[in-house]
Each structure stands twice: as structure tokens, then as C-alpha cells.
XYZ file of C-alpha atoms in Angstrom:
490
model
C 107.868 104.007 101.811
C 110.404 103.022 104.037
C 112.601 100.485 103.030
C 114.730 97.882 105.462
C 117.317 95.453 104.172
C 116.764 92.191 102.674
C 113.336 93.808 100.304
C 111.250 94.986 103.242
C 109.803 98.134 103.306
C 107.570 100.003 105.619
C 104.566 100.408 102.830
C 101.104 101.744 103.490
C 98.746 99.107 103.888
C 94.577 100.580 104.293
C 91.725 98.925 105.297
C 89.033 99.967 102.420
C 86.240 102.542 103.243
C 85.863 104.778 105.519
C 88.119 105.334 108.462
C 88.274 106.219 111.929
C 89.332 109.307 112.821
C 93.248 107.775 113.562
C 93.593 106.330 110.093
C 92.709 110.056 108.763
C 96.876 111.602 107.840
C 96.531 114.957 105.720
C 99.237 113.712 102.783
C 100.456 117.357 101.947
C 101.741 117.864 105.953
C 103.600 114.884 105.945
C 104.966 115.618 102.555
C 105.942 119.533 104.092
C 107.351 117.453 106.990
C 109.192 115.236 105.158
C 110.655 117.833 102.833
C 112.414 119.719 106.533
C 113.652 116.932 106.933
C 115.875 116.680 103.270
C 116.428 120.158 103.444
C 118.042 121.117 106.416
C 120.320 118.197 105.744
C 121.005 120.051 102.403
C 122.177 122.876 104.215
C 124.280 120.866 106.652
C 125.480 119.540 103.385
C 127.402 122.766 102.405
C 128.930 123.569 105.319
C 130.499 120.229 105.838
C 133.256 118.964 104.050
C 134.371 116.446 105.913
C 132.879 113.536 108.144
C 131.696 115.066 111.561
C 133.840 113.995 114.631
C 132.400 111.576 116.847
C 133.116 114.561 119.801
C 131.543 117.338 118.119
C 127.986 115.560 118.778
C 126.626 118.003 120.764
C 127.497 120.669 118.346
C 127.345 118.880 115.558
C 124.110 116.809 115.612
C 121.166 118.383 113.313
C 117.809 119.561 114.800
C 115.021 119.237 112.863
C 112.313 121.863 112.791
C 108.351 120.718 112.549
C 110.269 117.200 113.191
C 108.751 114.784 116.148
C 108.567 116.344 119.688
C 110.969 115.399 122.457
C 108.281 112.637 123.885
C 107.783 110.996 120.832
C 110.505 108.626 120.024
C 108.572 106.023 117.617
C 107.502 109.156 115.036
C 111.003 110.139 115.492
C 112.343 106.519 114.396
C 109.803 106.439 111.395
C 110.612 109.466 110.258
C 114.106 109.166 110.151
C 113.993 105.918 109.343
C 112.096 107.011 105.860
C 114.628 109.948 105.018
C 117.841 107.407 105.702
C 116.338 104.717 103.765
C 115.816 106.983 100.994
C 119.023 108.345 101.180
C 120.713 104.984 100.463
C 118.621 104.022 98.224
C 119.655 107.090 96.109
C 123.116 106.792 96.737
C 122.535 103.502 95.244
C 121.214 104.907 92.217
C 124.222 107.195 91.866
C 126.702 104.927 92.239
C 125.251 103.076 89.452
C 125.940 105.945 87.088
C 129.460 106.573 88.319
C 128.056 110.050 89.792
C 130.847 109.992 91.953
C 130.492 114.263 92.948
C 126.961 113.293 94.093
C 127.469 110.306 95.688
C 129.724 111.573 98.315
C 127.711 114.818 98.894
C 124.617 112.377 99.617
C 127.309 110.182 101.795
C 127.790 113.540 103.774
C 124.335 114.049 103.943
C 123.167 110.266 104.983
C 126.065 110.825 107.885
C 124.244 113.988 109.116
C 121.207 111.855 109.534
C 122.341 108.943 110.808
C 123.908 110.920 113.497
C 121.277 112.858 114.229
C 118.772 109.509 114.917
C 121.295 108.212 116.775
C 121.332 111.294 119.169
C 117.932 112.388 118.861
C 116.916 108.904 120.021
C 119.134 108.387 122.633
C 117.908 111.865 124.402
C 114.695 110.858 124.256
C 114.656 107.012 125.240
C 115.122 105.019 128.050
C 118.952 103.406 128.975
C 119.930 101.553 125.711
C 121.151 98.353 125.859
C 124.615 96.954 124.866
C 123.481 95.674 121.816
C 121.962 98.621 120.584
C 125.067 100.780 121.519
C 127.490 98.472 119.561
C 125.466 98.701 116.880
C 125.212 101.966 117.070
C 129.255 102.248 116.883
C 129.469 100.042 113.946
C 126.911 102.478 112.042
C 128.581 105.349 112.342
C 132.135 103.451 111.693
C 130.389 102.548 108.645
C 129.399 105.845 107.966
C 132.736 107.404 108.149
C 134.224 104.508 106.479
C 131.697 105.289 103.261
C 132.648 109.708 103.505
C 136.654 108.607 103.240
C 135.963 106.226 100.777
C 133.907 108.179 98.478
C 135.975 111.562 99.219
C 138.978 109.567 97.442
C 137.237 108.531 94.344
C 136.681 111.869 93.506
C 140.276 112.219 93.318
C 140.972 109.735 91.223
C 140.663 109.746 87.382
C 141.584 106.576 86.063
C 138.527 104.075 85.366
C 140.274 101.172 86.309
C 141.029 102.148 89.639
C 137.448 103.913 89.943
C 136.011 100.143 89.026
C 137.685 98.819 91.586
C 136.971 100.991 94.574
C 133.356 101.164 92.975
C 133.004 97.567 94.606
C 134.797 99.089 97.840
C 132.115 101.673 98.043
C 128.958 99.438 97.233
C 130.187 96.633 100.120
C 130.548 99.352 102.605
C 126.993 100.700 101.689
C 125.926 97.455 101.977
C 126.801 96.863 105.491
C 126.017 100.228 106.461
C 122.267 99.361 105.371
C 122.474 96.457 107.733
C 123.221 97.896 110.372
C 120.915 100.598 110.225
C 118.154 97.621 109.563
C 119.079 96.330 112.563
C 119.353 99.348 114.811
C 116.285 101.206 113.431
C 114.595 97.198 114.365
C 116.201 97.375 117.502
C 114.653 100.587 118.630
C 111.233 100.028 117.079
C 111.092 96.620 118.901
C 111.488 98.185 122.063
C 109.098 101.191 121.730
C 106.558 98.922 120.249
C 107.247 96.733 123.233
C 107.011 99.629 125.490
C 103.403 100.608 124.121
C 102.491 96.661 124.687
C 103.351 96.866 128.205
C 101.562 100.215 128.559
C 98.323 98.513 127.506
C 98.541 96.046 129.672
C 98.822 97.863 132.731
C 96.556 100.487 132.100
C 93.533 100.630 134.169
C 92.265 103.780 132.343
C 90.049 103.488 129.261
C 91.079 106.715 127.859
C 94.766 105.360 127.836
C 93.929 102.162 126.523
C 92.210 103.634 123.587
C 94.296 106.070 122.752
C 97.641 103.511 123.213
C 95.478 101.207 121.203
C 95.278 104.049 118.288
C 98.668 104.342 118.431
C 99.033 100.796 117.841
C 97.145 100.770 115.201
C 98.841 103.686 113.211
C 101.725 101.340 113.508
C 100.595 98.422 111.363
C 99.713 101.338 108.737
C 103.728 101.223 108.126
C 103.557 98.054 106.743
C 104.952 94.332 107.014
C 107.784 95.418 109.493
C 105.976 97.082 112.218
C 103.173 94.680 111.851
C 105.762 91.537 112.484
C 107.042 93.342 115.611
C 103.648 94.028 116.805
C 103.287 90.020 116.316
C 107.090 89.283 118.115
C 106.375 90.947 121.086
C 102.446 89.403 121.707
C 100.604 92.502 120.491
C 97.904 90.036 119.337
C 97.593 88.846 123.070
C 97.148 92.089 124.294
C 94.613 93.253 121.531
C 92.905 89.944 122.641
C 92.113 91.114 125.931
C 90.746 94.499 124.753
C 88.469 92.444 122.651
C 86.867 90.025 124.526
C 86.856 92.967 127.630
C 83.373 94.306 127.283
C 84.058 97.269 129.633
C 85.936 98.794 126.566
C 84.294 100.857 124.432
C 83.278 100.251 121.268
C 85.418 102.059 119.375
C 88.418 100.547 121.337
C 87.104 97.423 120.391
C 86.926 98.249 116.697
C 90.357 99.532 116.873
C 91.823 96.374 118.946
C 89.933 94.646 115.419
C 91.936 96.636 113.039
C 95.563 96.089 114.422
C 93.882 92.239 114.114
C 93.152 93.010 111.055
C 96.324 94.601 109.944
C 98.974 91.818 111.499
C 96.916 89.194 110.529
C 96.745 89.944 106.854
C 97.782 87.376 104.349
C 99.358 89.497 101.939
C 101.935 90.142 104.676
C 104.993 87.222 105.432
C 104.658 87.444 109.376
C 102.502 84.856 109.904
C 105.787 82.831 111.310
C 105.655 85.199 114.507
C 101.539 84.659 114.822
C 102.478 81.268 116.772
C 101.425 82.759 120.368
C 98.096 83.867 118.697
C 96.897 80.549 118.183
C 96.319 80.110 122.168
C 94.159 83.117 122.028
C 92.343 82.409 118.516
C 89.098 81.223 119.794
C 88.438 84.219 122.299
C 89.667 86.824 119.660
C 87.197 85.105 116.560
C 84.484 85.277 119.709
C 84.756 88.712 120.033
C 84.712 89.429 116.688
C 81.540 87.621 115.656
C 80.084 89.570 119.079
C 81.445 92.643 117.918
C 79.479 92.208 114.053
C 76.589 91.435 115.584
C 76.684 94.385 118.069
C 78.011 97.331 115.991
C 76.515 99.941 115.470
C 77.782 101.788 112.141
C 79.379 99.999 108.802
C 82.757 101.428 109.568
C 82.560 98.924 113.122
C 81.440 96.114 111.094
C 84.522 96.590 108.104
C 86.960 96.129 111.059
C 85.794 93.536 112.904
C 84.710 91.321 109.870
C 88.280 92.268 107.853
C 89.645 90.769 110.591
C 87.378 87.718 111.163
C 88.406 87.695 106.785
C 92.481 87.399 107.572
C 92.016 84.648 110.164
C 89.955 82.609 107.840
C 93.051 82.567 105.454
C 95.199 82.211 108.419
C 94.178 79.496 109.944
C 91.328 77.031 108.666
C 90.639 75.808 112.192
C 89.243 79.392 112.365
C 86.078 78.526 110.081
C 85.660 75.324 112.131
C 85.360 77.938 115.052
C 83.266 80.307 112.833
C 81.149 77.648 111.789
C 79.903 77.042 115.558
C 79.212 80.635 116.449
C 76.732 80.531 113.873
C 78.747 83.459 112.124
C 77.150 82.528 108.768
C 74.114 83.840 110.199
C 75.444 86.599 111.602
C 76.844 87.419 108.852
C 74.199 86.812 106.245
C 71.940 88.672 108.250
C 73.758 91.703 108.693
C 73.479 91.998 104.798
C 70.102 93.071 105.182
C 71.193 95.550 107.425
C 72.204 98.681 105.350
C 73.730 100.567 108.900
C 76.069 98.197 108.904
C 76.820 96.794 105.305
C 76.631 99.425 102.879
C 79.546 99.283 100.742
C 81.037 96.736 98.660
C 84.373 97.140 100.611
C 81.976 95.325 103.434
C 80.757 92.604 101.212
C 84.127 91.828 100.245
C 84.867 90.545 103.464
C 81.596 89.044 104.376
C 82.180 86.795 100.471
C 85.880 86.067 101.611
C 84.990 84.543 105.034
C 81.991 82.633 103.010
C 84.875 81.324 100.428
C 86.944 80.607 103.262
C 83.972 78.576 105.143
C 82.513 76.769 102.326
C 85.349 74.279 101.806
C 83.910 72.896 105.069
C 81.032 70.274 103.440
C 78.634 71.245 106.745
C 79.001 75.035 105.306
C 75.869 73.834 102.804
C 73.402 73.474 105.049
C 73.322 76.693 107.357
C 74.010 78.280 103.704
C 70.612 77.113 102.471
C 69.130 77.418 105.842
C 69.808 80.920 106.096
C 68.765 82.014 102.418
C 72.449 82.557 101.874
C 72.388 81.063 97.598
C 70.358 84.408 97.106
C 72.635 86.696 98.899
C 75.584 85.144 96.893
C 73.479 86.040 93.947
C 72.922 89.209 94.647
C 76.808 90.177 94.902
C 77.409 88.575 91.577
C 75.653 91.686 90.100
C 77.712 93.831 92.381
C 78.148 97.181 90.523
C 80.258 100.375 91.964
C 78.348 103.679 92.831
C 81.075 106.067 92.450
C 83.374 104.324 89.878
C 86.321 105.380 91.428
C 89.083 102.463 90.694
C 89.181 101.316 94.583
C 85.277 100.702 94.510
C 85.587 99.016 90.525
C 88.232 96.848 92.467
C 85.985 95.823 95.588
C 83.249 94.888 92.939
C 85.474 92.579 90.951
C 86.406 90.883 93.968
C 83.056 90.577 95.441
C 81.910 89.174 92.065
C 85.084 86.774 91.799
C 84.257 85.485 95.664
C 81.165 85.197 94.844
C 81.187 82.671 92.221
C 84.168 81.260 94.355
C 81.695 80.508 97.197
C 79.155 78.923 94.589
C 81.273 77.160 92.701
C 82.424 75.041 95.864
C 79.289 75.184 97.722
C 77.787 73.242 94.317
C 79.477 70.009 95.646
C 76.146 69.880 97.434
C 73.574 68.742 95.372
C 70.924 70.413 96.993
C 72.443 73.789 96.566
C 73.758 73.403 93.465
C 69.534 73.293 92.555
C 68.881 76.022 94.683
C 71.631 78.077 92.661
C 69.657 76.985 89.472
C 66.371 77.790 90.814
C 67.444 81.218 91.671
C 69.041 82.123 88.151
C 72.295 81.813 88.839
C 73.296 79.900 85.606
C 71.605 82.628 83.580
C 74.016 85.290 85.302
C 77.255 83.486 85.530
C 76.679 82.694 81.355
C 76.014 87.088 80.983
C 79.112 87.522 82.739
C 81.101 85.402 80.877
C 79.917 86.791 77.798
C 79.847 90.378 78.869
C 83.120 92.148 79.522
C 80.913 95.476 80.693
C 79.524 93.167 83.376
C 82.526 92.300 84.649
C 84.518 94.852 84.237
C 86.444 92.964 82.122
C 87.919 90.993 84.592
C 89.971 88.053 83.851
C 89.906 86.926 87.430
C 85.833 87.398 87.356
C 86.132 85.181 84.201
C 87.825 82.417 85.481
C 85.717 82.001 88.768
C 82.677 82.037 86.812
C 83.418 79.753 84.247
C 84.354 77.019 87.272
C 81.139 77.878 89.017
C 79.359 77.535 85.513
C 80.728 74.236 85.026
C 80.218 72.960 88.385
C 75.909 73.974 88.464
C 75.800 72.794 84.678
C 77.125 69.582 85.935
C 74.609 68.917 88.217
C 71.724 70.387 85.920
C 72.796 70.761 82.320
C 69.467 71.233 81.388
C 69.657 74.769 82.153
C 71.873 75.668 79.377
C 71.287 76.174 75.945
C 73.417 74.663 72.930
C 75.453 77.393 72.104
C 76.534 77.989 76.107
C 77.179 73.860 76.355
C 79.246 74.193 72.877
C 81.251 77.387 74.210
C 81.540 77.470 77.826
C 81.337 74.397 78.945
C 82.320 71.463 76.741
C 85.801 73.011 75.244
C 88.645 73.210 77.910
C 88.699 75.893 80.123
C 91.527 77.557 78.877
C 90.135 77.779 75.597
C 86.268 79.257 77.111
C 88.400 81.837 78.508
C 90.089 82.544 75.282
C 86.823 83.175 73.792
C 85.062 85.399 76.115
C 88.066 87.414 76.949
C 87.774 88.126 73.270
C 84.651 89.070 73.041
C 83.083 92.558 71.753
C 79.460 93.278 73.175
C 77.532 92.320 69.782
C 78.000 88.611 70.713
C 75.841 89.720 74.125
């Protein structure tokens, strides 16, 4: 996880299920990879004593073996990128602990990297620009600044002094870390930008797909590469793959998960999304087309996680959604096991239902398309493998689930639909069973609303004990009591 000043890092962020053949990274070569790169550092390490010279570059600057090849300057940023982050992080840590010894061998060592990005980079990019070259300067300044500073304190014994140049040392590690932040943004802003442009001008589909892939391997970095990817109208771009049906499919699909990705709302970037909005209706188009058309589940995840993270992004989106007829699209792709087969699927298809049924014309083309027993159904949503990502996408299909029903009961006429169909009878077992909820808390709480809401309309589908318990106490205290409860109550 790469780290960037002010809390960001560069985390791994997945779409559930399976993935396309992009997404796939063998963990125990990058770890290999990653481990060249700390230990030929290391050996740098003990053959330096002393900051290297700003004219022994040449000589000087550290090759990495197995690193990224000479055309590949965003890998190279990445990678570097994690290994320097790391490094200060550390020499954080030791500071901390008045490791003084180890902090300045790590200072030597974070040096030796920094000046090998900074060279590596340059041989392989394009003419820098000014701003990235006094940048540059001030890092390495920095960096020498940090390997005199730290070389002292090791000869100094008394504590009061150390104390004192303790706050020296942490300032100047401060600063350093901003301006790597802003270099390494620098440079990824530009290659990211360069990929953009790349897309856009290519006239060959095998280019576009693969640039497209690229793109998306990106946003599996995290927040930071996605908000670029948003700064520099990615989204635009992606929007013209989508809604171009000369593309492939799986272009398509891919074009859906860098949506997907940069759109998500568990990442802050939606401040840079502003230039999506004038291409929101096309992309959400092209979506809805591209669930209808696809042809395996893995097609449909993409382009409906997407359609998912616009709903939350912006609620015009469902206004858009509702028009396209997506409910039926959606509800009728259910049926369709070739292209919803997991609960990872359902999980989106429930979170652009929640999303939609604050809308009060959402009822209708609910009832109209049979959707009360589909929303049934994934309240008894129950994991195949039991592996904890599956358990997961169950708890939340069950917790959007009784989301969608609980505000979908404002209408009268589904909230006796919901009763006809049993739905009462199941929310009431899965308050009351932990088993059938996993023991959810969240799972709790969504059915207890949606219990309350049907029970208002028809309370004459409860018996006296469920009134007493789950419905006529406050909700806090319902909660209390099935959260508490063993499976002899049952």
C-alpha cells in the first residue's frame, strides 16, 4: 500500500467475483519484485557512508534488476513510489524509538531510492517540465539535508540535545514526504494524462483495449490514481468507448470498470467528477445497453457496479435509470443465471434498487415487473462457498434488501404485496435468528425498519409476541433483544 502525504494511500480496491484476465496479479511475483527492490538498496546501503554527490549520478544511481523495463515509466513510478513510501514510513517508526543507528542507515537508503526514481524516470520520460525539475531539486536537497542531519545525532550523546534535533529531523522528513507527494503526483498526472490522450487518438481497437486495460489496472492503486484518472477527463474518454458500439465487448466492460472504480463512493474524488456530469446520461445509456447485451456474469458485475456507484453519486442518475426502464432490465436479468449468478451480482442489482426506490414512481414498475418477489428472494440470500467475501456479499444483499422494502412500503399497494408474499414472516425469522443472518447487526437494523414499516400498514400479520417485541418497544431496545438472542428462542 502506497502511501502519499496528507493520509492517502495507493490501497487495493477489487471489484467482487471473478475477474478479467487484467485484474488477475500473481501476489508472490510482486512480493519477489518488491523484495529486489529493498534489497539491492541494502547493499547500496553498506557501501555508502555518506550522501551520494549530486555529480556522481551516472555512477551512482541504482539499477534495479526484475524492476520495470525502460518503456514503462508508470510501473516504474508505482513501484518506487511503494518502496519510498515505505521507507519513510519506517524511518518514522524509528525515530519514534530514538533508533538513531537505524534511522540514518534507512536515511541512506531512502536517498538511494529517491535518486534512483528521479533518474530512472527522467531516462525514460518525455522533457520534464520546470515544475517538476524544481521539485525535483528540493527532494533531493531534502534528502541530503535529512543524511547530515541524522549522521550528527549519532554523534551526539546527550538527550537533551538529541530531543532537540529529534524535532530537526522529523520537520525535515516531513517536507521531504511532501515533496515526494508532489513529484511522484506530478509524474503520475502526466503519464496518466499521456495514456488519456493515447485513447483518444487511437483508431485501432487492439490499442484502445489494451490502453483501456492499462487504465484500468490504474484505479486498482486506489483513491490517488483514481482522482487523477478523474482530473484529467478519463471519465470522458471511457464515455466514448462506451457508448462506441464498434468496440468490443470486452473493451466495453473494461471502459465499465475504470467507471466503476473512479466513481466509487467509498473513495473522496467525487470533487474532480464535475466534467462527468455532461457525459452522465450517455455513460448510464451504455451501461443499461451493455446489462442487457452481455453475454457472461463477469460483463454484467462491471457494467451494473458501475450503474451501482452512479446511483450513490448522483440521484439525478436514478431519474435517468428510471426512464431506460433499467428496473426491468435489471429484474429480468435475475432470471438469467448466465448473467447473475453470484451474490456479488445481486449486490449491485439491490443497491441500484435502494438507490431508485426513494423515487415514489419506483413502486409501480416494481410491482409491474414482479420485482416484491425478487426482493424476497435475496432476503434468504445464503453463501455457497462460505468464504468471508461471499458471507459479506450475502449480508449486504440481505441488508439492501430489506432497505429497498422498507422504503418501497410507503406505497400502500406494495407494502400488501410484500405481505402477500411472506415477507413479514421472514423479516420476523431474521430478526430472531442470528444463523439467518449471519449475525449481522446491520441485517438487524434494516429489517426491523422494514418490519415496522409492512406491520404498519397491515398489523394483522403479526402475532402478539412479535407486536410486544419487535415492534411496539423502541427500536433500540428490539435490537437489544434479538442481538441477544440464542437459537432456543427461534
Amino acid at each position: 500500500m502506497m502511501a502519499l502525504p496528507g493520509g492517502r494511500h495507493l490501497d487495493s480496491i477489487t471489484l467482487p467475483g471473478q475477474r478479467l484476465h487484467l485484474m488477475q496479479v500473481d501476489s508472490v511475483q510482486r512480493w519477489m519484485e518488491d523484495l529486489k527492490l529493498m534489497t539491492e538498496c541494502e547493499c547500496m546501503c553498506i557501501l555508502q557512508a555518506k550522501p551520494i554527490s549530486l555529480e556522481e549520478d551516472a555512477q551512482g544511481d541504482l539499477i534495479l534488476a526484475g524492476g520495470p523495463g525502460p518503456g514503462d515509466p508508470l510501473q516504474l513510478l508505482l513501484k518506487r513510489g511503494w518502496v519510498i513510501s515505505t521507507e519513510l514510513r519506517r524511518i518514522g517508526q524509528k525515530l519514534a524509538q530514538d533508533r538513531w543507528a537505524r534511522v540514518h542507515s534507512m536515511s541512506v537508503r531512502l536517498t538511494c531510492h529517491a535518486r534512483s526514481m528521479v533518474s530512472e524516470y527522467s531516462a525514460v520520460s518525455r522533457n520534464s517540465s520546470k515544475e517538476m525539475g524544481q521539485i525535483e531539486k528540493l527532494l533531493m536537497e531534502k534528502c541530503s539535508e535529512l543524511l547530515a542531519v541524522t549522521e550528527r545525532c549519532l554523534q551526539v550523546e546527550n538527550e537533551h540535545v538529541l530531543k532537540s534535533m529529534k524535532a530537526c529531523v522529523s520537520e525535515t522528513l516531513s517536507m521531504l514526504g511532501q515533496h515526494f507527494g508532489q513529484l511522484l503526483e506530478l509524474a503520475l498526472t502526466r503519464e496518466v494524462q499521456a495514456l488519456v490522450r493515447k485513447i483518444d487518438a487511437s483508431d485501432n481497437i487492439y490499442t484502445t483495449e489494451s490502453t483501456t486495460g492499462n487504465l484500468f489496472s490504474l484505479t486498482q492503486e486506489g483513491a490517488p490514481l483514481c482522482r487523477i484518472i478523474a482530473k484529467v477527463d478519463g471519465v470522458l474518454c471511457l464515455a466514448d468507448i462506451l457508448t462506441d458500439d464498434s468496440h468490443s465487448e470486452a473493451t466495453r466492460a473494461e471502459a465499465a470498470a475504470v467507471v466503476a472504480q473512479v466513481t466509487s463512493p467509498h473513495l473522496p474524488v467525487t470533487q474532480h467528477l464535475s466534467s462527468f456530469m455532461e457525459s452522465m446520461e450517455e455513460i448510464v445509456t451504455a451501461l443499461v445497453k451493455l446489462c442487457q447485451e452481455a453475454s457472461s456474469g463477469e460483463v454484467f458485475l462491471l457494467a451494473s457496479a458501475a450503474l451501482a456507484n452512479i446511483t450513490f453519486f448522483d440521484t439525478m442518475a436514478c431519474e435517468m435509470l428510471l426512464q431506460l426502464n433499467a428496473i426491468r432490465v435489471l429484474l429480468e436479468a435475475c432470471s438469467d443465471k448466465q448473467r447473475v449468478d453470484t451474490p456479488y451480482t445481486r449486490d449491485q442489482i439491490v443497491t441500484i434498487l435502494a438507490n431508485m426506490s426513494v423515487l415514489e414512481q419506483c413502486a409501480s414498475d416494481i410491482i409491474q415487473e414482479n420485482g416484491v418477489q425478487l426482493i424476497m428472494g435475496m432476503l434468504s440470500e445464503k453463501p455457497r462457498s462460505g468464504t468471508p467475501a461471499e458471507v459479506a456479499a450475502c449480508e449486504r444483499v440481505q441488508q439492501k434488501a430489506a432497505v429497498t422494502l422498507a422504503r418501497l412500503s410507503r406505497d400502500p399497494d406494495v407494502a400488501r404485496e410484500a405481505v402477500r408474499l411472506s415477507c413479514m414472516s421472514r423479516l420476523i425469522e431474521l430478526c430472531r435468528s442470528p444463523s439467518e443472518r449471519n449475525s449481522s447487526d446491520a441485517v438487524l437494523v434494516a429489517c426491523l425498519a422494514a418490519l415496522r414499516r409492512l406491520a404498519g400498514v397491515c398489523p394483522e400479520g403479526l402475532q402478539d409476541s412479535d407486536f410486544q417485541q419487535l415492534i411496539q418497544p423502541r427500536l433500540v431496545d428490539s435490537f437489544l433483544l434479538c442481538s441477544n438472542m440464542e437459537e432456543s428462542f427461534v
